[in-house]
XYZ file of C-alpha atoms in Angstrom:
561
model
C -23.273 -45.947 -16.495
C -21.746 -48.650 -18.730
C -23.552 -51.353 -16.555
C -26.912 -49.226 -16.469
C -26.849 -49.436 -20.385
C -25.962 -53.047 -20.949
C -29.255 -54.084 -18.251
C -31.005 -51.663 -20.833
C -30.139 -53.432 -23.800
C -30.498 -56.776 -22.373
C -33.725 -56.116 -20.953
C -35.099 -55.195 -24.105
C -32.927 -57.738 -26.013
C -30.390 -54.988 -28.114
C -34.063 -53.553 -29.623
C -33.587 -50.120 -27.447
C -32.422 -47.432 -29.857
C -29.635 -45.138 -28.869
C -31.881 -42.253 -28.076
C -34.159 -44.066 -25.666
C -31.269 -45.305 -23.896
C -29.556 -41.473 -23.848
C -33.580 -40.857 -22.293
C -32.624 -42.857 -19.753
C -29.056 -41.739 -19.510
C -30.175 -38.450 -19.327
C -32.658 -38.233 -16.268
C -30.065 -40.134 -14.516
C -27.507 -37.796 -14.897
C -29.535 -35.154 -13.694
C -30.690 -36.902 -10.200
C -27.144 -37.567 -9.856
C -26.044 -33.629 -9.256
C -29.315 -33.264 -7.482
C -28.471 -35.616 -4.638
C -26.561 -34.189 -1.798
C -27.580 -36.463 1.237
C -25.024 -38.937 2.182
C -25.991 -42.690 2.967
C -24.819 -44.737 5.742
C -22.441 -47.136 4.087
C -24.240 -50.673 5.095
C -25.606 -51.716 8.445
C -24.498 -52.384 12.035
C -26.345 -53.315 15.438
C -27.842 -50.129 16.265
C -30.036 -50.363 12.998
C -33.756 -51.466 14.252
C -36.353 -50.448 11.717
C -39.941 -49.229 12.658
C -42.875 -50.215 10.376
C -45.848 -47.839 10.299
C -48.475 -46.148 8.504
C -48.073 -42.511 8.248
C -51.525 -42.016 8.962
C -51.342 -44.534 11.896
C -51.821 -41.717 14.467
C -54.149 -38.751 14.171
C -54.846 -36.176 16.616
C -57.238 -33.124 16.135
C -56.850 -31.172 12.311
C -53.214 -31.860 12.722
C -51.727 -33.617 9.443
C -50.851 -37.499 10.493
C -47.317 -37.469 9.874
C -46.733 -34.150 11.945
C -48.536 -36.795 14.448
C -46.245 -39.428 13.609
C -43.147 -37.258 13.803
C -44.543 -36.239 17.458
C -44.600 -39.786 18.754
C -41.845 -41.169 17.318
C -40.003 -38.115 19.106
C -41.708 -38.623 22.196
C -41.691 -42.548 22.525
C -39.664 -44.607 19.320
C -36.618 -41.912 18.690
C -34.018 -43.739 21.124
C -35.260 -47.203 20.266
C -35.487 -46.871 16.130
C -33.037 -45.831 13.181
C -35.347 -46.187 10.657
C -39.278 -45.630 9.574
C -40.313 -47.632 7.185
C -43.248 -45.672 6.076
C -45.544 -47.741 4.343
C -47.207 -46.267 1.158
C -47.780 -42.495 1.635
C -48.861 -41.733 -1.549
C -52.593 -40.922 -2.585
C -54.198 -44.338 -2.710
C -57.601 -46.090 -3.612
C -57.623 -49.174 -2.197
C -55.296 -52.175 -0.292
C -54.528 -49.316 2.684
C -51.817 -47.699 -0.088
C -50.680 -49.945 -2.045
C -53.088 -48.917 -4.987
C -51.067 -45.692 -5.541
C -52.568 -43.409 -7.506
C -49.789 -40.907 -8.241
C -46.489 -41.720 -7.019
C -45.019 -38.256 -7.072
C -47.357 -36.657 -4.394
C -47.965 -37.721 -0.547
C -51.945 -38.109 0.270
C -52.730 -34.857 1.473
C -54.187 -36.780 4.673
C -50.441 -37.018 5.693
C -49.053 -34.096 4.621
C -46.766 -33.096 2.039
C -43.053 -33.609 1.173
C -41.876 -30.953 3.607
C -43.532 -33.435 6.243
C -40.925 -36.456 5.393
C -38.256 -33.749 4.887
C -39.118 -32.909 9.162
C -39.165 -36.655 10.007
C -35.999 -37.187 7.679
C -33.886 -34.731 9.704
C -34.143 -37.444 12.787
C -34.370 -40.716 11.429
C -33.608 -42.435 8.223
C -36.594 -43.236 5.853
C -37.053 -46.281 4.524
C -40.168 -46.173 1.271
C -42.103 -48.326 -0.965
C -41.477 -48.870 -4.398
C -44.951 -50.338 -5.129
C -43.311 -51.088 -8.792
C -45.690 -53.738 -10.199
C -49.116 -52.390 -10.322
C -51.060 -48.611 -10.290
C -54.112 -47.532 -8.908
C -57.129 -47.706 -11.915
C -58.203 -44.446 -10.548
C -54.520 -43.128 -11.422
C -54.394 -40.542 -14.135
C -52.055 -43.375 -15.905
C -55.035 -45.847 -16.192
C -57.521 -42.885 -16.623
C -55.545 -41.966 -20.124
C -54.998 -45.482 -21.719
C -58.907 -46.317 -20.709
C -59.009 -42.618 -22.770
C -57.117 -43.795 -25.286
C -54.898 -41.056 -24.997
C -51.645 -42.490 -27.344
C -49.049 -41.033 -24.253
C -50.199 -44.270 -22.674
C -50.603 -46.823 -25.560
C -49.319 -49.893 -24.208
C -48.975 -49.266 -20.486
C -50.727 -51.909 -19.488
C -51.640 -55.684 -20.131
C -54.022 -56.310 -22.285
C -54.802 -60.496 -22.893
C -57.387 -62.338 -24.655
C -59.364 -64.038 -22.269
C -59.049 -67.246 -24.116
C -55.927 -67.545 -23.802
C -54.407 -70.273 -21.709
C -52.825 -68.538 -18.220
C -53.078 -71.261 -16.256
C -49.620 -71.708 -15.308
C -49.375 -68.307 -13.825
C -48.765 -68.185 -10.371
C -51.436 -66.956 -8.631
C -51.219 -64.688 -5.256
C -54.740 -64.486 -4.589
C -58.039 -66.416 -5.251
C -59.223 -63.178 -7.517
C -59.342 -63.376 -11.320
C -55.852 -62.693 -13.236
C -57.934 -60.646 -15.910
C -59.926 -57.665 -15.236
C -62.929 -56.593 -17.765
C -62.628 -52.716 -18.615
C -64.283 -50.427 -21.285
C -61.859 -47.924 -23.427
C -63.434 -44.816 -24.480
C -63.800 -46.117 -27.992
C -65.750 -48.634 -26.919
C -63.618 -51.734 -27.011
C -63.573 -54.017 -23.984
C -59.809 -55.441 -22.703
C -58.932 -57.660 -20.620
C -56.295 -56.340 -18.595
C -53.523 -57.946 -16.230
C -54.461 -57.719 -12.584
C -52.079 -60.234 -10.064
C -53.629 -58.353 -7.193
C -57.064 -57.346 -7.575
C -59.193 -55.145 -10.565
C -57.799 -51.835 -8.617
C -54.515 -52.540 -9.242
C -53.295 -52.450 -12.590
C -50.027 -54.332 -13.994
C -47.685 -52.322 -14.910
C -46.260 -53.366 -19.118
C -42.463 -53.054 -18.367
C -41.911 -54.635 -21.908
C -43.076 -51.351 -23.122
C -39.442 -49.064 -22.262
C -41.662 -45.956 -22.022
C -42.831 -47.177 -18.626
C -39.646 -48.673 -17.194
C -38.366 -45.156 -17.900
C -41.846 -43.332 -15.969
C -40.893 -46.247 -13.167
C -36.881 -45.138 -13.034
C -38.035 -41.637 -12.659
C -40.652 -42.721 -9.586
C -37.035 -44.395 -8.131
C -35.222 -41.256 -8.564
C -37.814 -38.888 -7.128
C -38.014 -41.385 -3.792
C -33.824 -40.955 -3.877
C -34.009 -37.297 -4.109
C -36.619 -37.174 -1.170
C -33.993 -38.957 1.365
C -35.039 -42.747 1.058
C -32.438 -44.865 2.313
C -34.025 -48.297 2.119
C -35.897 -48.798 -0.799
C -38.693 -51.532 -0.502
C -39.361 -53.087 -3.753
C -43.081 -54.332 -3.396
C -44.351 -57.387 -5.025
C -40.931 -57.285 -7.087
C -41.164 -61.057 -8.239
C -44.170 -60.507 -11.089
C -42.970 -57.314 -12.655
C -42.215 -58.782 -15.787
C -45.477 -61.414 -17.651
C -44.529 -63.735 -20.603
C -47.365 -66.239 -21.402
C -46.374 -69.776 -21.182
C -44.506 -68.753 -18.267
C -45.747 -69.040 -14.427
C -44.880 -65.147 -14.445
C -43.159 -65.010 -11.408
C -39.266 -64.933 -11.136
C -38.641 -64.330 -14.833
C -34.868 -63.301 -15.651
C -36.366 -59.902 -16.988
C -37.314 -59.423 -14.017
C -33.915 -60.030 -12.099
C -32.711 -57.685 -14.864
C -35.125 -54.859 -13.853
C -33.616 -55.392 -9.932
C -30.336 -55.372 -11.030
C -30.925 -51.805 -13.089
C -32.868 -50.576 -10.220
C -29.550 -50.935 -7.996
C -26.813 -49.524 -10.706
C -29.163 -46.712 -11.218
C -29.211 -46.398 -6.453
C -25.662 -47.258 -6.574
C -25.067 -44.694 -8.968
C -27.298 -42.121 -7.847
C -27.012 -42.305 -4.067
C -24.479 -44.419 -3.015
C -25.331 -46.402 0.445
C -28.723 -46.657 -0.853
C -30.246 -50.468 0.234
C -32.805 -52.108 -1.993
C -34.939 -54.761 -0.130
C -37.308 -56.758 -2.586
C -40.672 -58.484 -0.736
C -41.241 -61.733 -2.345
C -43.372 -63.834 0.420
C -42.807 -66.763 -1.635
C -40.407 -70.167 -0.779
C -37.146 -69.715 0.412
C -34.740 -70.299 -2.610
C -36.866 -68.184 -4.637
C -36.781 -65.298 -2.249
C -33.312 -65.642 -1.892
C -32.163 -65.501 -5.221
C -33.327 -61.913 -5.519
C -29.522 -61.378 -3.725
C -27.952 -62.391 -7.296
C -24.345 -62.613 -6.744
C -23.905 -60.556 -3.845
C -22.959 -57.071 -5.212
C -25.193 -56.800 -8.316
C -28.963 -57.239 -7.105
C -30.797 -56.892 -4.149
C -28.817 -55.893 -0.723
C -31.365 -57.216 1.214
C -34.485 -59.614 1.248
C -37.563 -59.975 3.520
C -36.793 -62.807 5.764
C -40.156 -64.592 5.201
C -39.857 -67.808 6.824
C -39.039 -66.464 10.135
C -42.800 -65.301 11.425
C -44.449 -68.821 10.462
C -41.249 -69.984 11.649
C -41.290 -68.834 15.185
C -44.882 -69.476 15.725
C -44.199 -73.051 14.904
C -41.736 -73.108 17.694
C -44.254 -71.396 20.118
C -47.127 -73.602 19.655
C -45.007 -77.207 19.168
C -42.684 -75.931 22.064
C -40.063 -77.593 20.053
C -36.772 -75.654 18.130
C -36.284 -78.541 15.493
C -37.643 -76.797 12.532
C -36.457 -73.051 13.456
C -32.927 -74.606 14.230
C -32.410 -76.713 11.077
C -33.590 -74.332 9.140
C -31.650 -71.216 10.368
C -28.434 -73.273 10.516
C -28.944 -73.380 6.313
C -28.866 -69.490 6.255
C -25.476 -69.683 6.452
C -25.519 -70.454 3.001
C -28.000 -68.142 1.874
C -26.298 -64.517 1.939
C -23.627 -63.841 0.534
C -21.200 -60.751 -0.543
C -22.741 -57.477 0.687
C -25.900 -58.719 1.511
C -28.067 -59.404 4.635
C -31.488 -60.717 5.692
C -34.659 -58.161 6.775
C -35.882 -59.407 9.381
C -39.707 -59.017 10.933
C -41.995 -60.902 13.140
C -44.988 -58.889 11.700
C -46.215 -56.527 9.246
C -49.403 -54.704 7.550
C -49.560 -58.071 5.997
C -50.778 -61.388 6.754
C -48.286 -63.946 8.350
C -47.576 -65.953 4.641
C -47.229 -69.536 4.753
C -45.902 -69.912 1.530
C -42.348 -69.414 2.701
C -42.987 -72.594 5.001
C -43.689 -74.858 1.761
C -40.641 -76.844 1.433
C -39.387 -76.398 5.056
C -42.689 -77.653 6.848
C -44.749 -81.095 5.739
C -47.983 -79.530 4.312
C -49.972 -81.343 7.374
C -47.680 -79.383 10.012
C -48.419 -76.233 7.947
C -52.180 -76.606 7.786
C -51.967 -77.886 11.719
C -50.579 -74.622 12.619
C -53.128 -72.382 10.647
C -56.225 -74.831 12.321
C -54.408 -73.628 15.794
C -54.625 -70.255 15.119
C -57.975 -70.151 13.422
C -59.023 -71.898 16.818
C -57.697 -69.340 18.199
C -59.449 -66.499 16.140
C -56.885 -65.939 13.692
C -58.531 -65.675 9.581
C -57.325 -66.936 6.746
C -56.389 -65.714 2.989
C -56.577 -68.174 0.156
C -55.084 -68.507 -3.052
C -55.971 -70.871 -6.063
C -53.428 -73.686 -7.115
C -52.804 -74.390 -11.152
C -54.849 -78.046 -10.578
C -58.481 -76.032 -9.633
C -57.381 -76.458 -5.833
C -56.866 -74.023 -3.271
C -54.598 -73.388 -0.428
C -54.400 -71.070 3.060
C -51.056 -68.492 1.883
C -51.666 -66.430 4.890
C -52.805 -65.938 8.398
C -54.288 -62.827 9.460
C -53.887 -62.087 13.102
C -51.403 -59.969 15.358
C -48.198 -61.441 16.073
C -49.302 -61.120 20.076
C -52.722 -63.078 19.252
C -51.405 -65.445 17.367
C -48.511 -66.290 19.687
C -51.148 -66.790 22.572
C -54.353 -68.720 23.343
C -57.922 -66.837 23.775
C -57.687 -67.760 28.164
C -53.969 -66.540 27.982
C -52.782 -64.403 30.925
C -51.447 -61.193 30.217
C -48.292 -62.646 32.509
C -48.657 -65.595 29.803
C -48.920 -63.314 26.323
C -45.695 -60.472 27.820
C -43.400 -64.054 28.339
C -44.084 -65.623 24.716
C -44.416 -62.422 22.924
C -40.815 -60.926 24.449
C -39.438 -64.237 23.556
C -40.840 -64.109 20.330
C -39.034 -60.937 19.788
C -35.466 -61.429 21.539
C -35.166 -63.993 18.911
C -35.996 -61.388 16.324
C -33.551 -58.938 17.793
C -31.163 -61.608 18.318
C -31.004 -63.255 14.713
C -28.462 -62.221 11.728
C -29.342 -59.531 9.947
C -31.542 -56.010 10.344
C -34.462 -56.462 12.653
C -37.745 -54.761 11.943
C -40.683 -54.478 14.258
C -44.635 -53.080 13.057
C -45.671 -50.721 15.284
C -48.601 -52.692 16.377
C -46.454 -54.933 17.978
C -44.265 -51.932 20.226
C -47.830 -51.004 20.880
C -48.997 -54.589 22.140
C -52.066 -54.556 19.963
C -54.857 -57.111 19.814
C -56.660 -58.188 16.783
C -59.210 -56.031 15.832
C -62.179 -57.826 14.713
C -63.850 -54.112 15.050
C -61.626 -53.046 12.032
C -62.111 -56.010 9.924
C -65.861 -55.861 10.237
C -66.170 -52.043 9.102
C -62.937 -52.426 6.399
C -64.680 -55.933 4.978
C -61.162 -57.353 4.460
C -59.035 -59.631 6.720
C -55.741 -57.712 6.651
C -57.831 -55.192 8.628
C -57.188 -57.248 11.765
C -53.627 -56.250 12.508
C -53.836 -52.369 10.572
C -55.645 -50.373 13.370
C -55.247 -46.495 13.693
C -54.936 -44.648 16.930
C -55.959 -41.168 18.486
C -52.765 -40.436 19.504
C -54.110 -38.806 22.988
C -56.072 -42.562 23.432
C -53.115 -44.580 22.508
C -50.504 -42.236 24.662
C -52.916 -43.216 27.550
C -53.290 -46.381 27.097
C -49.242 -46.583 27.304
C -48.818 -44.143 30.379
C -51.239 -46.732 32.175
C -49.387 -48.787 34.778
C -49.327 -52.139 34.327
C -51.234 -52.297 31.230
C -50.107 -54.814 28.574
C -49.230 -52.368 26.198
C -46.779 -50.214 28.700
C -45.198 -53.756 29.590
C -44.814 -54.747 26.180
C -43.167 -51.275 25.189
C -40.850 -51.331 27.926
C -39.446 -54.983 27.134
C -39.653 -54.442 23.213
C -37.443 -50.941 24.214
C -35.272 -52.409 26.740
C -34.460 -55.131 24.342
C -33.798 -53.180 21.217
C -31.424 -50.831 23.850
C -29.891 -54.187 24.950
C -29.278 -55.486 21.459
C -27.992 -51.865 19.846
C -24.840 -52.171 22.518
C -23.340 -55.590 21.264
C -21.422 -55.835 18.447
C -21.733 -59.599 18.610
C -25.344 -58.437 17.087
C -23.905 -57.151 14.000
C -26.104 -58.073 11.101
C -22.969 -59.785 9.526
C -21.884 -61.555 12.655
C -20.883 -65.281 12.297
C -24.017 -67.056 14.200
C -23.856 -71.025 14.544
C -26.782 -73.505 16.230
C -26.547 -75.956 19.098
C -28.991 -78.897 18.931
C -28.975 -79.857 22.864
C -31.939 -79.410 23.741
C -35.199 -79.721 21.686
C -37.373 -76.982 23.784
C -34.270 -74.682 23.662
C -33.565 -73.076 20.682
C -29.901 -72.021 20.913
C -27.750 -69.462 18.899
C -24.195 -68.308 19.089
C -23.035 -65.038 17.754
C -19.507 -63.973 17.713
C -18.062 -60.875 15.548
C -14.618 -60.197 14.263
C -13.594 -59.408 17.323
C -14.439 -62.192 19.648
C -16.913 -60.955 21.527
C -19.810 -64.048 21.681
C -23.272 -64.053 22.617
C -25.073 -67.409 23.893
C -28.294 -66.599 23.092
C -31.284 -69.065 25.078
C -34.823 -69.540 24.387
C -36.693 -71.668 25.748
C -39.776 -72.197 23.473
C -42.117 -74.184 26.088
C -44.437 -73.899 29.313
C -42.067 -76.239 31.220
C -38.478 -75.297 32.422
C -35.745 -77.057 30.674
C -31.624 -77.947 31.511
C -29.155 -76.598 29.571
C -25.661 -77.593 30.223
C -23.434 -74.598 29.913
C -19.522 -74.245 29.214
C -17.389 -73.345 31.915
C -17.604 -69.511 31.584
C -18.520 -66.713 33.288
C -21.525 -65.030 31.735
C -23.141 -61.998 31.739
C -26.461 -61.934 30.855
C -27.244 -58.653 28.903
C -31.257 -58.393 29.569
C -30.875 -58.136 33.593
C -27.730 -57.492 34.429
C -26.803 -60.824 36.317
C -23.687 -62.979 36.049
C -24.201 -66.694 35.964
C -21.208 -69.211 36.564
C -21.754 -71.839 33.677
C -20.166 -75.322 34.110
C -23.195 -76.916 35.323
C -26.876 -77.246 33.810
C -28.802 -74.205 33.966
C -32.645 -74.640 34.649
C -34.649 -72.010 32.434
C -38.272 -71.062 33.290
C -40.856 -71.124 30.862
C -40.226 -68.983 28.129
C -37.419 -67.879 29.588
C -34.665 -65.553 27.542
C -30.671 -65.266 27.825
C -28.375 -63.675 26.137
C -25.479 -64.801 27.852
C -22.137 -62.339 27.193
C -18.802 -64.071 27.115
């Protein structure tokens, strides 16, 4: 509680009186003896997180998540610890993330006895969408009112003033024009689009409405706690408005107040932004984020595919080592209701190899997102596609789009830290160009919703893509949950030998090593191995090493030792 008050009075630079701070004090206290789950204490290798909608499935009148609950029982229980259930909450716009009240779950879905049934087999991970509210929330609603409860909730900025240092996420305008009921016009603070509002964390009032949205989520059974768009919460002009210290300060509050709430509690912050940046959301180990979205690694991996070459992935994963650090580890995905974000490549990649790679997959049907630069320019930030399209070529074989998209993921499952995978990629989904054309936006391509008797079909059909792609994504994940060399927190070290192969060693406290093997082209490659006996996890066989070992195309080991 000490540390919870000196964020407080930092944040608001020893200006908080004592009674606001007892305010917040006070509702803390109470979530506290309201809070009886227990937390798993960190992570190990059995923890694989599922991303999905909760309305992804629907089947008859039946309320989605009952759906979802059904077919994660039926097909994802043995493979998954954790749902991340994207935004759940009455929404307006951006497929949930334009929440319109927090404290309810869209009656589509269900209610909170719904995530109470799924909570009782899995853990739940849930977004913290803690930048920006829905205008059609009843927050907006009263300060465009003028109702005084809401004086100063929001961002408002005279359009003359200079922003054009702020970082900008999207080629949409950073102020949005809106009539109050007295008929004034503002201009009010909008990083993502005129639906969703910015959030005025400078004003305590609404930190302390936000703290109470965190311990609502805590009292429902979230375990992970995704904190969406984290890196703009806090706006001072002059500033790019992205990374501020106030804003570290707000992370580092959120966690005292999980820490001291719910104990076990992991706080993963999304900034799809370069790699230091994202990383420093990790603070010192023990006082800020516990984990961050591993952004580089989708771009990452695609590079790898489509060059056939391990250079970039390898140099760049061997610098991880000195990324986390204390009780801390990486979040790991391939792909998610986002866009693949190139942003995170900026700094690892030349800009020409970046913009190479997104011509490739536009080729290849893949659209792009665009934001605007400070000098009037613009640039591609993200790539919308699924991770199996945009692994694979238009004239691929199905043979062709399994191998490269179960490599794809064995290096996922494979890397340090707590894999994730979307459930469009379990299901082996294709873009969907049908989506984007009757949603009008791009992110449509990879967010498709399923009649769970069509999509339970499709994956009892033998020999269909999407059976073989659940069976290796499952086989893998059951592979992968058995080794303890796969411990998030496992040492992991890179072998340069050969440039198709990219090559990882894990080893754990114990001893217990895992070569893993990928070769990233269409042609097989050597690679000379020590003078062990292996056991190669995915099928079973023992290879003698001590000689060069001649990998197929696209070929995966994970060699035991």
């Amino acid at each position: 509680m000490r540390k919870i008050k000196q964020l407080l009075a930092s944040i608001y630079d020893e200006k908080l009186n004592a009674e606001a701070i007892e305010a917040f004090i006070s509702v803390i206290e109470k979530s506290k003896k309201s809070i009886a789950t227990r937390r798993k204490e960190g992570w190990d290798e059995t923890d694989v997180v599922l991303i999905t909608y909760a309305d992804q499935f629907h089947h008859q009148d039946e309320k989605t998540l009952k759906t979802l609950d059904g077919f994660y029982q039926n097909w994802l229980k043995d493979t998954f610890s954790h749902i991340h259930l994207l935004p759940f909450y009455p929404w307006s716009s951006d497929d949930g993330f334009s929440v319109i009240d927090y404290h309810q779950v869209d009656p589509v879905a269900g209610d909170w006895s719904d995530i109470a049934r799924l909570k009782q087999s899995t853990k739940l991970m849930f977004d913290f969408v803690c930048n920006h509210i829905s205008a059609k929330s009843e927050w907006f609603k009263g300060y465009l009112a003028c109702d005084p409860q809401y004086n100063n909730f929001f961002i408002s900025e005279d359009p003359a003033t200079d922003l054009s240092g702020v970082t900008r996420p999207r080629a949409l305008p950073l102020l949005s024009p809106f009539t109050l009921a007295d008929g004034r016009q503002e201009h009010i603070w909008t990083t993502f689009s005129d639906d969703q509002i910015d959030l005025n964390f400078a004003n305590p009032v609404v930190l302390l409405a936000m703290v109470n949205v965190l311990l609502h989520y805590l009292q429902e059974g979230a375990d992970y706690v995704r904190l969406d768009a984290v890196g703009y919460m806090w706006k001072t002009v002059g500033t790019s408005c992205i990374h501020l210290e106030k804003t570290h300060q707000l992370v580092k509050l959120f966690r005292a107040i999980a820490d001291e709430v719910a104990p076990g509690t992991v706080l993963i912050t999304e900034t799809n932004v370069p790699h230091k940046d994202n990383i420093s959301y990790l603070g010192n180990g023990y006082d800020e984020a516990q984990m961050v979205y591993q952004f580089p690694l989708p771009p990452l991996v695609l590079h790898a595919v489509h060059t056939g070459k391990a250079t970039a992935l390898s140099q760049w994963a061997a610098s991880l080592n000195e990324g986390a650090k204390g009780n801390t580890t990486w979040f790991n995905f391939l792909s998610s209701h986002d866009g693949i974000g190139l942003n995170p490549l900026r700094g690892i990649l030349p800009e020409d190899e970046i913009l190479s790679l997104v011509e490739q997959l536009q080729r290849e049907g893949a659209l792009v997102n665009w934001k605007n630069n400070p000098d009037g320019t613009r640039s591609p930030y993200e790539m919308n596609v699924t991770y199996m399209d945009a692994l694979n070529q238009r004239d691929s074989s199905d043979d062709e789009r399994l191998a490269r998209f179960t490599l794809a993921h064995a290096i996922l499952l494979a890397f340090p830290g707590v894999p994730a995978i979307y459930i469009q990629s379990i299901l082996g989904s294709r873009n969907d160009y049908a989506g984007v054309e009757r949603l009008g936006y791009n992110r449509a391509i990879n967010r498709q919703k399923y009649s769970l008797t069509e999509i339970e079909a499709q994956l009892n059909t033998e020999g269909s893509l999407r059976q073989r792609v659940y069976q290796q994504l499952t086989h893998l994940v059951a592979v992968r949950k058995t080794q303890a060399a796969f411990h998030p927190d496992s040492q992991f070290t890179l072998s340069f030998e050969n440039d198709a192969v990219f090559a990882m060693e894990r080893c754990n406290a114990s001893g217990e090593r895992i070569l893993a093997l990928f070769n990233l082209s269409n042609a097989i490659q050597a690679y000379p191995l020590s003078n062990y006996e292996f056991n190669e996890l995915i099928t079973g066989q023992v290879i003698k090493g001590g000689q060069l070992y001649h990998m197929q195309p696209y070929q995966v080991l994970w060699l035991h030792y």
